[in-house]
Amino acid sequence: MRSVSLSKLCLFSTTLVSLGAGAAFAQEASPAVKKAAVKAHHAAQPASHAAAPAASARSGKVAAAPTTAAAKEPAYYLSSTSETYDVKAHHITRGTLVTVSQKLLSQAPAGTNPLKTLGQLPGVMFQSGDGQGIDIWSQQLFMHGFQQSEIGFTLDGMPMGEQSLRNYNGLNSILAISSENVARIDVSQSAGAESVAATNNLGGSLAYISRDPSHKLGGTVSQGFGSYGNYHTFLRFESGDLNKTGTRFYTSYMRQDGQIWKGTGDQFIQQVNAKLVQPLGEESSISAFFDWADQHEFSTADASPEVIKKVGYNVTNYYNGKQSGLQAAINAANNIFPASFAGLEDPQDSAYYDATLNSEDYFGGVKAHLKLNDHVTWDTTAYGHGETNQSTWTTPYFPSPNGSPLSELRKAPGIRRFGVLSQAHYTTHNNDLGGGVWYENNSYQSPQYDFEMPNIVNGQLTSALPNPLNYWKNPFAKIFNQDYSTNTFTAFVQDTYHPVKNLALHFGFKSVLSTTRVGNGYANPDYYGAGTQLASGVGLTTSKPFLPHISADWNFLKHHELFFDISENVHTYAQCGYKTCASPFAVTQSAFDAGRASFRPETDWTYAVGYRYSSPRVGLSLYGYRTNFNNRLQQITSGSAVNPVSTVANVGGVTMNGVDAGLTVLLLPRLTFTNSFSYNHATYDNNLTEAGVSYHTKGVQIINYPRFMYKTRLSYAYQGLTAYADASFTSHRNFSYVGDVKVPAYWMSDLGLQYNFSRIPAVERNLNRVKDLTLSFSVTNLQNTRYISTMGENGNPVSISQGAMAYQSFLVGAPRMFFGSVSANF
């Protein structure tokens, strides 16, 4: 297992062909100021096959509703993934569903994003530029070729929306709930159940379930530490039962603080969670969940293939908290660059002064779970969410009024949304019937402002250095604005029929009606040029009255299971700021009018079939799938950097065929060996036409997602000791759409060790009320591999001929890092 040098980037020539696909529409020329829109920082990360060549960059669960009912007599089994995913539980009839428990999540370093743990699943890839996966700018999750913006996320049934940088209809999962409060995550690797409150789950769904309060008075204290000044503190208080009815609650506080691993800057999150449960009789209850999250983070510098090849992996932004960092950024704006940048095609954009993210979220809901009689249950949840956000970068292309060649661009989106979910389930001897509705109103504002940066005159600052992690006020210019209002309504019905004991046949369908209106469009003429008018006073509706879902699950013989799953789904139109995603609204008024007739919501059909053998010592699973993805909306940028033209087009589809294979063997009573292999052949159905030139993309593997992945894990458990070593292989990934620039394959390995001292009788006796006193130690990136983690965070280029080598849309993976923690329950 070796370090991979990007000097070995695979560069292949491409043949241009004359066939194009889809109906693109032109957008008016953008900035009059050099490269102003091209370098708009912190754009929402595009989907691997849904977002296209982008010049805009950093601009600018009480259990979820059951997917199908469990078999009448629960079967206990050891899945092929049970060691890794801890799914020894009641058998679930939906064969595509995998459950990841808190037991596995707690083995990761304290404060780790649960999505990083999910990356151990076959067919799932999680990338991040930091060791714990908490930098939202660098988070990137793929599942069978679909990125997180195309995967449904819920918490206790409440929608968390798209998991992009600036989530326009929800919030990032790490800001919704502390990892210690997650009881489990139910992963549907097909298109997700009809009942999922999502309108983007083309590629599956992740249902987070929050833990319930304990019946006993107590709490949890955990302190983590690690490389680069990493500290993670978690405190939880449990009220226990307050009365005879069982009223109980918990409240928790989490604080995550550390430094980015290259350059200077904090990564800070603090979070409060609370949950209340009020039983109503024996089997009904009312529960409430609350979340407050406050995030302030620096991001590491984006890189390009050229920068990594000529300068190396460790290029940082100029910010260092001192005047010298600002001076270096001012010098770069005046074309005076570090000596190492000599020979670069685009030294101006190889580093900026800073790039940060500040956000504050309030999220919560109240749920009534009512068992009306022996056959009928009714669940209703009302929820709300508010967010303020500022994502920033310091541009060298738009000067401040005080004469500084720099200014601080801050995109400042805001969310105010409210919704209600209600569903009923009726169970008979052979049938499990269900139906329900979901309604949400979402108000999303997407402005961007520019703030004055200090200048340096005769070696003296004209004003104090600002703290980039503070909320900024009093901008000197408004750059753009759009206000979105979206009303979403979905309804579903379903039935799971059990003709015989071990066979479940499922049929259901979902209806989707979603309308988005856009108003208050504004584009600054000094920034974008005179006459630029953003789309405003317009709207689009997604209407899909019948989205079917058919599945079957057959448990034959003693340890064998066969299943299949077929479904159709839809992705409603995305919303974002001007030029920051593949949204038909993120364009000028004339461009919207020209392309309106060609707009269609993205849809897909997914077909899955699987086999699972589960015994006490061996687990084997095979999972095959095919997805036909249609009406792919894609953002395309062409022309010169000084005067670019951006389009959003319906450019056809993607066909994905893949297979996952997993094997778990209990080598010794306490030693388990798990292996999985994933193959994904996901290719574009059409060639890409951009600026009148056709590029050969038909049959080319999609961007950012590997064709092969291999994962292995060896774990040992004995009394209070848990130890594991895992490794994974990720094959090369396409960076450019035509595949002439690739990121090399790499190996990654981690190591972990936990010991629960409370399992020692003498310790347990002396600690009295202290339970589960656990010491943990882990190492990530054990071999210190140098590799590219996140790709396409600023979009993906078409080809080398369109400047792919100099395009800054890589994030370098974190080096070897050490973590430790001590925790105790009371």
XYZ file of C-alpha atoms in Angstrom, residues 99-795:
697
model
C -29.108 -0.876 9.286
C -26.033 0.780 10.812
C -26.190 0.960 14.605
C -24.716 3.231 17.260
C -22.407 0.343 18.191
C -20.500 0.775 14.938
C -20.761 4.575 14.901
C -19.159 4.744 18.358
C -16.051 2.888 17.154
C -15.023 5.858 14.996
C -13.011 8.735 16.511
C -15.157 10.922 18.770
C -17.100 13.467 16.718
C -16.764 11.635 13.397
C -19.494 12.254 10.846
C -21.686 9.107 10.732
C -21.548 9.306 6.929
C -17.863 8.404 7.115
C -18.810 5.191 8.923
C -21.420 4.505 6.247
C -18.574 4.671 3.746
C -17.692 1.123 4.854
C -20.840 -0.166 3.129
C -20.458 -1.803 -0.303
C -21.206 0.645 -3.098
C -20.916 3.676 -0.797
C -18.060 6.183 -1.036
C -17.552 9.020 1.433
C -14.885 11.648 0.857
C -13.770 14.565 2.981
C -10.741 16.820 3.216
C -10.490 16.330 6.991
C -10.013 13.254 9.157
C -13.490 13.261 10.744
C -15.643 14.304 7.801
C -16.978 17.448 9.487
C -15.931 20.071 6.897
C -19.215 20.579 5.032
C -17.434 22.163 2.065
C -15.515 18.939 1.478
C -18.200 16.359 2.342
C -19.055 14.109 -0.575
C -21.182 10.972 -0.339
C -21.912 8.647 -3.247
C -24.155 5.601 -3.207
C -24.205 3.482 -6.355
C -23.206 6.469 -8.477
C -25.599 9.004 -6.945
C -24.273 11.929 -4.912
C -25.795 13.168 -1.654
C -27.996 15.767 -3.367
C -29.798 12.819 -5.016
C -30.207 10.771 -1.812
C -33.093 11.335 0.583
C -32.135 12.223 4.189
C -34.548 12.185 7.120
C -34.281 12.404 10.914
C -37.098 10.672 12.786
C -39.026 11.012 9.536
C -38.446 14.777 9.270
C -36.820 15.810 5.968
C -33.247 17.104 5.990
C -33.290 17.947 2.275
C -30.324 17.972 -0.071
C -26.938 17.573 1.584
C -25.137 20.177 -0.503
C -22.945 22.954 0.884
C -25.838 25.394 1.057
C -28.752 23.072 1.576
C -31.649 25.099 0.199
C -34.402 22.865 1.638
C -32.906 21.339 4.780
C -29.723 21.078 6.795
C -26.602 18.978 6.840
C -26.959 15.791 8.881
C -24.074 16.630 11.260
C -25.850 19.890 12.114
C -29.175 18.109 12.684
C -28.065 15.690 15.409
C -24.908 14.882 17.361
C -23.432 11.539 16.344
C -23.705 10.274 19.938
C -27.488 10.747 19.804
C -27.981 8.662 16.652
C -29.518 5.306 17.568
C -29.198 3.887 14.069
C -29.268 4.759 10.377
C -31.487 2.777 8.001
C -29.902 2.759 4.553
C -32.038 2.000 1.496
C -29.718 1.433 -1.445
C -32.572 1.278 -3.908
C -34.705 4.389 -4.464
C -36.105 4.481 -0.939
C -39.579 3.768 0.389
C -42.695 5.628 -0.738
C -43.109 7.095 2.741
C -39.721 8.894 2.754
C -40.209 12.666 3.051
C -37.908 13.564 0.165
C -38.229 14.767 -3.412
C -34.638 14.023 -4.396
C -34.176 10.334 -3.529
C -33.210 9.121 -6.987
C -30.386 7.067 -5.498
C -31.736 5.810 -2.172
C -32.382 7.189 1.280
C -30.754 7.471 4.703
C -33.140 7.512 7.656
C -31.479 8.745 10.865
C -33.228 7.558 14.028
C -32.530 9.483 17.251
C -32.090 7.600 20.506
C -34.906 7.722 23.061
C -34.336 9.064 26.584
C -33.387 6.502 29.201
C -35.838 5.335 31.858
C -33.131 5.856 34.507
C -31.590 9.070 35.828
C -28.051 9.418 34.528
C -25.909 10.833 31.786
C -22.883 10.554 29.527
C -19.563 12.402 29.573
C -17.050 12.046 26.746
C -13.843 13.905 25.983
C -11.971 13.324 22.738
C -8.652 14.665 21.510
C -6.535 14.311 18.422
C -4.073 15.681 15.902
C -4.078 19.340 14.845
C -5.511 20.578 18.135
C -8.641 18.456 17.885
C -10.929 18.427 20.932
C -14.392 16.902 21.069
C -16.583 17.275 24.157
C -19.973 15.630 24.627
C -22.260 15.894 27.674
C -25.714 14.350 27.984
C -28.131 14.480 30.932
C -30.901 11.872 31.238
C -33.879 12.730 33.422
C -35.114 9.170 33.789
C -38.823 8.561 34.369
C -40.294 11.663 36.026
C -43.641 10.106 36.938
C -45.673 6.924 36.726
C -46.607 7.577 33.098
C -42.921 7.433 32.069
C -42.359 11.068 31.085
C -38.649 11.447 30.396
C -36.177 13.574 28.454
C -32.523 14.146 27.730
C -30.540 17.188 26.746
C -26.999 17.200 25.383
C -24.232 19.629 24.481
C -21.503 18.910 21.938
C -18.424 21.017 21.164
C -16.014 20.193 18.348
C -12.904 22.349 17.982
C -9.706 21.926 15.987
C -7.410 23.299 13.292
C -7.434 22.576 9.576
C -4.593 20.222 8.763
C -2.904 22.517 6.230
C -2.823 26.264 6.517
C -4.320 28.283 9.347
C -7.898 28.263 10.565
C -10.365 26.837 13.063
C -13.028 24.209 12.548
C -15.613 24.749 15.265
C -19.105 23.342 15.861
C -21.255 23.512 18.965
C -24.624 21.832 19.212
C -27.522 21.287 21.600
C -29.979 18.391 21.246
C -32.998 17.626 23.410
C -35.673 14.966 23.222
C -38.832 14.470 25.284
C -41.032 11.355 25.310
C -44.481 11.267 26.918
C -46.044 7.789 26.818
C -49.799 7.579 26.306
C -50.816 4.244 27.675
C -48.672 1.253 26.844
C -48.084 1.629 23.090
C -48.753 5.275 22.163
C -46.659 8.341 22.813
C -45.945 11.967 22.023
C -42.312 12.936 21.487
C -40.461 16.138 20.698
C -36.959 16.678 19.289
C -34.950 19.927 19.234
C -31.623 20.824 17.645
C -29.500 23.983 17.708
C -26.230 24.018 15.814
C -23.620 26.763 15.448
C -20.804 26.202 12.945
C -17.712 28.267 12.070
C -15.158 26.604 9.799
C -12.226 27.348 7.541
C -11.775 25.177 4.473
C -8.489 23.987 3.034
C -7.491 25.329 -0.364
C -8.920 23.826 -3.530
C -6.334 22.335 -5.853
C -6.012 21.593 -9.550
C -4.179 18.777 -11.327
C -1.569 21.293 -12.452
C -0.985 22.690 -8.948
C -0.531 19.227 -7.452
C 1.746 18.103 -10.257
C 3.977 21.215 -10.274
C 3.767 22.549 -6.715
C 2.596 19.647 -4.568
C -0.132 18.636 -2.166
C 0.468 21.222 0.542
C -0.525 24.504 -1.130
C -2.507 26.563 1.381
C -4.537 29.756 1.329
C -2.727 32.925 2.397
C -4.622 33.542 5.645
C -2.485 33.108 8.775
C -4.203 35.480 11.205
C -1.445 38.043 10.691
C -0.747 41.032 8.472
C 1.760 38.983 6.502
C -1.024 36.700 5.242
C -3.076 39.635 3.996
C 0.031 41.130 2.383
C 0.648 37.860 0.475
C -2.939 37.910 -0.812
C -2.643 41.568 -1.871
C 0.620 40.756 -3.650
C -1.100 37.889 -5.523
C -3.938 40.201 -6.572
C -1.203 42.447 -8.015
C 0.368 39.476 -9.858
C 3.199 38.965 -7.390
C 3.057 35.271 -6.558
C 5.042 32.833 -4.408
C 8.091 31.517 -6.212
C 6.633 28.003 -6.267
C 3.767 29.235 -8.472
C 6.138 30.016 -11.341
C 4.999 28.298 -14.514
C 1.415 27.754 -13.437
C -1.237 28.512 -16.026
C -3.508 30.136 -13.425
C -1.473 31.290 -10.386
C -4.122 33.875 -9.471
C -6.576 31.148 -8.470
C -4.168 28.638 -6.993
C -4.683 30.206 -3.550
C -6.927 32.867 -2.026
C -6.806 34.761 1.244
C -9.501 32.692 2.969
C -12.559 30.488 2.522
C -14.952 30.007 5.442
C -18.422 28.857 6.415
C -20.608 30.244 9.224
C -24.084 28.872 9.906
C -26.687 28.676 12.645
C -29.636 26.268 12.585
C -32.757 25.703 14.683
C -34.575 22.473 13.850
C -37.167 20.341 15.585
C -40.547 18.700 15.598
C -43.310 17.075 17.603
C -44.563 13.586 16.810
C -47.712 11.762 17.912
C -47.561 7.970 17.649
C -51.014 6.566 18.317
C -52.000 2.927 18.394
C -55.742 3.205 17.839
C -56.413 -0.523 18.175
C -54.715 -3.866 17.590
C -54.628 -3.258 13.836
C -54.289 0.509 13.286
C -51.483 2.939 14.089
C -51.353 6.628 13.193
C -48.218 8.806 13.166
C -48.240 12.572 12.694
C -45.232 14.915 12.882
C -45.119 18.705 12.678
C -41.673 20.285 12.240
C -39.909 23.552 11.567
C -36.438 24.742 10.599
C -34.661 28.071 10.380
C -31.128 28.722 9.137
C -28.808 31.666 8.626
C -25.648 31.042 6.638
C -22.589 32.884 5.368
C -20.126 31.154 3.061
C -17.226 33.296 1.955
C -14.113 33.676 -0.076
C -11.806 36.630 -0.627
C -11.802 37.602 -4.284
C -8.867 39.299 -6.044
C -11.189 40.319 -8.927
C -13.405 42.949 -7.277
C -11.596 45.678 -5.280
C -12.793 47.352 -2.100
C -13.726 51.070 -2.020
C -10.709 51.801 0.235
C -8.298 50.830 -2.551
C -7.592 47.265 -1.460
C -7.473 44.949 -4.476
C -9.385 42.384 -2.370
C -12.955 42.136 -1.182
C -14.831 39.520 0.821
C -17.636 37.846 -1.114
C -20.216 36.343 1.199
C -23.160 34.314 0.024
C -25.779 34.608 2.752
C -28.653 32.192 2.155
C -31.461 31.740 4.635
C -34.115 29.051 5.149
C -37.504 29.184 6.858
C -39.534 26.005 6.392
C -42.456 24.304 8.078
C -44.137 21.001 7.366
C -46.322 18.160 8.528
C -46.239 14.403 7.882
C -49.125 12.079 8.641
C -49.508 8.390 7.858
C -51.621 5.463 8.996
C -50.947 1.720 8.931
C -53.471 -1.079 9.051
C -52.332 -4.657 9.692
C -54.320 -7.831 9.014
C -53.334 -11.485 9.038
C -51.848 -11.334 5.525
C -51.561 -7.626 4.694
C -49.771 -4.546 5.970
C -51.521 -1.519 4.452
C -50.282 2.034 4.705
C -50.900 5.495 3.388
C -49.940 9.046 4.172
C -49.197 12.609 3.113
C -46.405 15.150 3.506
C -46.665 18.918 3.026
C -43.897 21.524 3.332
C -43.633 25.238 2.734
C -40.066 26.434 2.228
C -38.929 30.043 1.932
C -35.340 30.273 0.709
C -33.401 33.517 0.180
C -30.196 33.418 -1.832
C -28.365 36.764 -1.774
C -24.643 37.452 -2.088
C -22.886 40.525 -0.689
C -19.419 42.057 -0.884
C -17.556 43.430 2.122
C -14.548 45.716 2.338
C -11.166 44.189 3.153
C -8.377 46.171 4.854
C -5.652 47.634 2.687
C -1.956 47.906 3.512
C -0.383 51.298 2.814
C 3.308 51.934 3.556
C 3.374 48.734 5.552
C 0.441 49.751 7.770
C -3.070 48.280 7.913
C -5.812 50.781 7.081
C -8.113 48.936 9.511
C -7.933 45.948 11.837
C -7.814 42.460 10.401
C -11.341 41.022 10.458
C -12.080 37.586 11.899
C -13.412 35.566 8.946
C -15.437 33.371 11.331
C -17.559 36.284 12.572
C -20.825 37.242 10.927
C -20.098 40.280 8.788
C -22.338 43.356 8.565
C -22.586 46.499 6.422
C -21.581 45.283 2.925
C -20.548 47.885 0.380
C -22.288 46.069 -2.481
C -25.026 43.559 -3.141
C -23.864 41.175 -5.853
C -27.017 39.184 -6.618
C -30.293 38.065 -5.094
C -33.140 35.645 -5.695
C -35.971 34.645 -3.338
C -37.532 31.201 -3.690
C -40.876 29.978 -2.380
C -41.638 26.269 -2.673
C -44.729 24.283 -1.744
C -44.322 20.504 -1.779
C -47.021 17.871 -1.399
C -46.546 14.109 -1.592
C -48.906 11.221 -0.895
C -48.373 7.476 -0.863
C -50.249 4.201 -0.496
C -48.671 0.776 -0.075
C -49.469 -2.823 0.756
C -47.222 -5.695 1.770
C -48.941 -9.030 1.211
C -47.794 -12.259 2.905
C -49.349 -15.121 0.922
C -47.228 -17.611 2.864
C -45.112 -17.368 5.990
C -41.728 -16.522 4.433
C -42.791 -14.484 1.402
C -43.561 -10.754 1.319
C -44.884 -9.072 -1.827
C -44.921 -5.290 -1.795
C -46.637 -2.761 -4.034
C -47.079 0.949 -3.555
C -46.803 4.279 -5.272
C -46.023 7.894 -4.430
C -47.450 11.090 -5.900
C -45.408 14.292 -5.995
C -46.577 17.860 -6.602
C -44.040 20.627 -6.027
C -44.128 24.233 -7.230
C -41.309 26.767 -6.940
C -41.682 30.483 -7.593
C -38.707 32.856 -7.864
C -38.796 36.596 -7.289
C -36.685 39.646 -6.367
C -34.010 38.807 -8.912
C -31.081 41.226 -8.941
C -27.635 41.271 -10.571
C -25.098 43.988 -9.796
C -24.235 45.706 -13.110
C -20.744 46.656 -11.880
C -20.040 42.982 -11.224
C -21.910 41.201 -14.016
C -22.174 43.920 -16.627
C -24.965 46.281 -17.593
C -28.291 44.764 -18.580
C -27.924 41.480 -16.702
C -31.306 40.511 -15.239
C -31.719 37.324 -13.219
C -34.715 35.033 -13.588
C -37.520 36.553 -11.515
C -41.280 36.354 -11.397
C -41.129 32.851 -12.835
C -41.935 29.360 -11.599
C -41.849 25.661 -12.406
C -43.957 22.740 -11.225
C -43.005 19.093 -10.838
C -46.062 16.860 -11.070
C -45.728 13.073 -10.915
C -49.010 11.461 -9.836
C -47.820 7.857 -10.111
C -44.343 6.722 -9.072
C -44.597 2.945 -8.540
C -42.593 0.752 -6.203
C -42.684 -3.050 -6.408
C -40.602 -5.470 -4.353
C -40.544 -9.009 -3.022
C -38.597 -10.783 -0.305
C -38.495 -14.582 -0.024
C -36.783 -16.425 2.822
C -36.326 -19.970 1.571
C -34.656 -22.837 3.359
C -33.031 -21.998 6.692
C -30.470 -19.293 5.929
C -31.275 -18.120 2.401
C -33.025 -15.012 1.131
C -33.877 -13.691 -2.338
C -35.266 -10.233 -3.049
C -35.917 -7.777 -5.839
C -36.904 -4.104 -5.898
C -38.216 -1.939 -8.767
C -39.074 1.730 -8.424
C -39.414 5.021 -10.235
C -38.566 8.352 -8.630
C -38.213 12.044 -9.388
C -35.954 14.933 -8.381
C -37.734 18.277 -8.191
C -35.955 21.321 -9.602
C -32.937 22.453 -7.591
C -32.667 25.966 -6.151
C -29.502 27.981 -5.575
C -27.857 31.308 -6.294
C -26.923 32.646 -9.711
C -24.572 30.226 -11.525
C -23.942 28.084 -8.445
C -25.683 24.838 -9.430
C -27.512 23.042 -12.226
C -30.791 24.813 -11.553
C -32.979 26.275 -14.297
C -33.556 29.262 -11.985
C -29.843 30.079 -11.535
C -29.703 31.947 -14.848
C -30.707 35.214 -16.468
C -34.305 35.976 -17.364
C -33.622 35.646 -21.101
C -31.867 32.306 -20.579
C -34.787 30.990 -18.532
C -37.292 32.088 -21.182
C -35.229 30.472 -23.966
C -34.896 27.133 -22.227
C -38.185 26.799 -20.387
C -39.764 24.512 -22.978
C -36.927 21.988 -22.626
C -37.043 21.672 -18.842
C -38.107 18.338 -17.419
C -37.575 17.113 -13.862
C -34.909 14.451 -13.474
C -36.322 10.945 -13.112
C -34.983 7.423 -12.857
C -35.975 3.769 -12.827
C -34.011 1.505 -10.504
C -34.022 -2.292 -10.661
C -32.321 -4.337 -7.937
C -32.040 -8.037 -7.211
C -30.167 -9.750 -4.410
C -29.321 -12.925 -2.582
C -28.274 -13.259 1.047
C -26.992 -16.261 2.984
C -26.923 -15.770 6.739
C -25.674 -18.261 9.294
C -23.966 -17.981 12.690
C -20.490 -18.301 11.141
C -20.770 -17.166 7.514
C -22.618 -14.380 5.751
C -22.707 -13.929 1.984
C -24.535 -11.292 -0.022
C -24.870 -10.460 -3.718
C -26.630 -7.304 -4.849
C -27.082 -6.327 -8.490
C -28.735 -3.183 -9.804
C -29.521 -1.228 -12.930
C -30.542 2.422 -13.032
C -31.784 4.440 -15.999
C -31.444 8.132 -15.162
C -33.293 10.517 -17.507
C -33.561 14.262 -18.195
C -30.212 15.051 -16.657
C -29.953 18.804 -15.980
C -26.405 20.024 -16.388
C -24.605 23.323 -15.920
C -22.235 24.139 -18.758
C -19.792 27.038 -18.951
C -17.866 28.061 -22.037
C -16.168 31.018 -23.642
C -13.339 33.109 -22.283
C -12.656 33.536 -18.605
C -13.157 37.279 -18.980
C -16.582 36.926 -20.623
C -17.987 33.447 -19.948
C -21.379 32.175 -21.068
C -23.213 29.733 -18.794
C -26.061 27.431 -19.757
C -28.231 24.856 -18.051
C -29.366 22.063 -20.339
C -31.290 18.833 -20.462
C -28.472 16.672 -21.798
C -29.916 13.192 -21.712
C -29.353 10.309 -19.357
C -27.014 7.983 -17.536
C -27.184 4.195 -17.484
C -25.735 2.450 -14.426
C -25.161 -1.273 -14.002
C -23.455 -2.547 -10.898
C -22.947 -5.328 -8.417
C -21.884 -5.536 -4.772
C -20.564 -8.723 -3.205
C -19.906 -9.196 0.494
C -18.507 -12.010 2.614
C -18.230 -12.178 6.399
C -16.534 -15.110 8.121
C -16.317 -15.748 11.854
C -12.741 -17.071 11.851
C -12.639 -17.654 15.606
C -15.321 -17.176 18.242
C -14.308 -13.503 18.598
C -12.437 -12.792 15.348
C -14.420 -11.659 12.303
C -13.170 -11.034 8.769
C -15.318 -8.976 6.382
C -14.716 -8.287 2.685
C -16.751 -6.514 0.035
C -16.255 -5.709 -3.629
C -18.228 -3.195 -5.679
C -18.371 -2.680 -9.423
C -20.229 0.238 -11.022
C -20.443 0.719 -14.776
C -22.137 4.136 -14.949
C -21.848 5.835 -18.326
C -23.386 8.807 -20.093
C -25.983 7.977 -22.737
C -25.243 10.987 -24.919
C -22.450 13.172 -26.179
C -22.136 16.650 -24.718
C -22.505 19.744 -26.873
C -20.985 22.893 -25.451
C -20.615 26.225 -27.280
C -21.391 24.485 -30.564
C -18.692 21.837 -30.070
C -19.592 18.198 -29.502
C -17.536 16.217 -26.991
C -17.415 12.442 -26.851
C -18.995 11.581 -23.516
C -21.286 8.767 -24.667
C -20.164 5.557 -22.979
C -17.693 7.386 -20.675
C -17.743 6.587 -16.929
C -19.414 9.327 -14.873
C -17.265 11.868 -13.081
C -16.073 11.627 -9.464
C -17.205 8.042 -8.773
C -14.922 4.998 -9.110
C -15.715 1.906 -11.137
C -14.172 -0.452 -8.527
C -14.055 -0.417 -4.738
C -12.748 -3.064 -2.350
C -13.166 -2.914 1.433
C -11.934 -5.256 4.145
C -12.133 -5.262 7.922
C -10.660 -7.532 10.586
C -12.170 -7.096 14.040
C -11.733 -8.752 17.399
C -13.952 -8.506 20.488
C -13.278 -10.057 23.878
C -15.064 -8.960 27.022
C -14.341 -5.204 27.244
C -11.882 -5.121 24.340
C -12.798 -4.170 20.771
C -10.112 -3.820 18.101
C -10.293 -3.417 14.346
C -8.148 -2.787 11.294
C -9.722 -1.912 7.985
C -8.505 -1.068 4.516
C -10.136 0.067 1.308
C -9.178 0.450 -2.333
C -10.715 3.119 -4.567
C -10.014 2.891 -8.285
C -9.307 5.909 -10.478
C -12.048 8.492 -10.973
C -12.791 10.727 -13.955
C -12.259 14.420 -13.289
C -13.186 15.667 -16.759
C -16.412 14.706 -18.483
C -14.659 13.147 -21.472
C -12.343 11.215 -19.154
C -9.044 12.655 -20.358
C -8.079 13.744 -16.827
C -8.339 11.160 -14.059
C -7.457 10.972 -10.388
C -5.333 7.911 -9.562
C -6.455 4.959 -7.474
C -5.374 4.708 -3.844
C -5.406 2.479 -0.753
C -6.517 3.728 2.649
C -6.348 2.007 6.040
C -7.463 2.778 9.610
C -6.860 1.239 13.005
C -8.936 1.375 16.182
C -8.890 0.079 19.755
C -11.455 0.397 22.570
C -11.495 -0.972 26.094
C -14.405 -0.816 28.521
C -12.811 -0.871 31.974
C -16.180 -1.411 33.589
C -16.052 -4.985 32.375
C -13.339 -5.618 34.997
C -15.223 -6.665 38.173
C -12.906 -4.838 40.588
C -13.189 -1.616 38.591
C -16.955 -1.940 38.344
C -17.283 -2.358 42.116
C -15.121 0.672 42.921
C -16.681 3.027 40.365
C -20.144 2.763 41.912
C -22.430 4.801 39.624
C -19.941 5.068 36.772
C -20.740 2.622 33.969
C -19.019 1.863 30.694
C -15.790 3.729 31.436
C -14.273 3.393 27.971
C -10.893 4.422 26.603
C -10.511 4.628 22.814
C -7.576 5.149 20.469
C -7.570 5.237 16.678
C -5.439 6.150 13.687
C -6.858 7.328 10.381
C -4.909 7.097 7.124
C -2.511 4.735 8.843
C -0.020 4.658 5.956
C -0.083 8.439 5.470
C -1.282 8.050 1.887
C -1.312 11.164 -0.254
C -4.502 11.152 -2.270
C -7.308 13.249 -3.704
C -10.443 13.026 -1.587
C -13.294 15.281 -2.700
C -13.638 16.002 -6.412
C -15.858 18.436 -8.280
C -16.674 20.673 -5.313
C -16.408 23.589 -7.755
C -17.876 21.648 -10.671
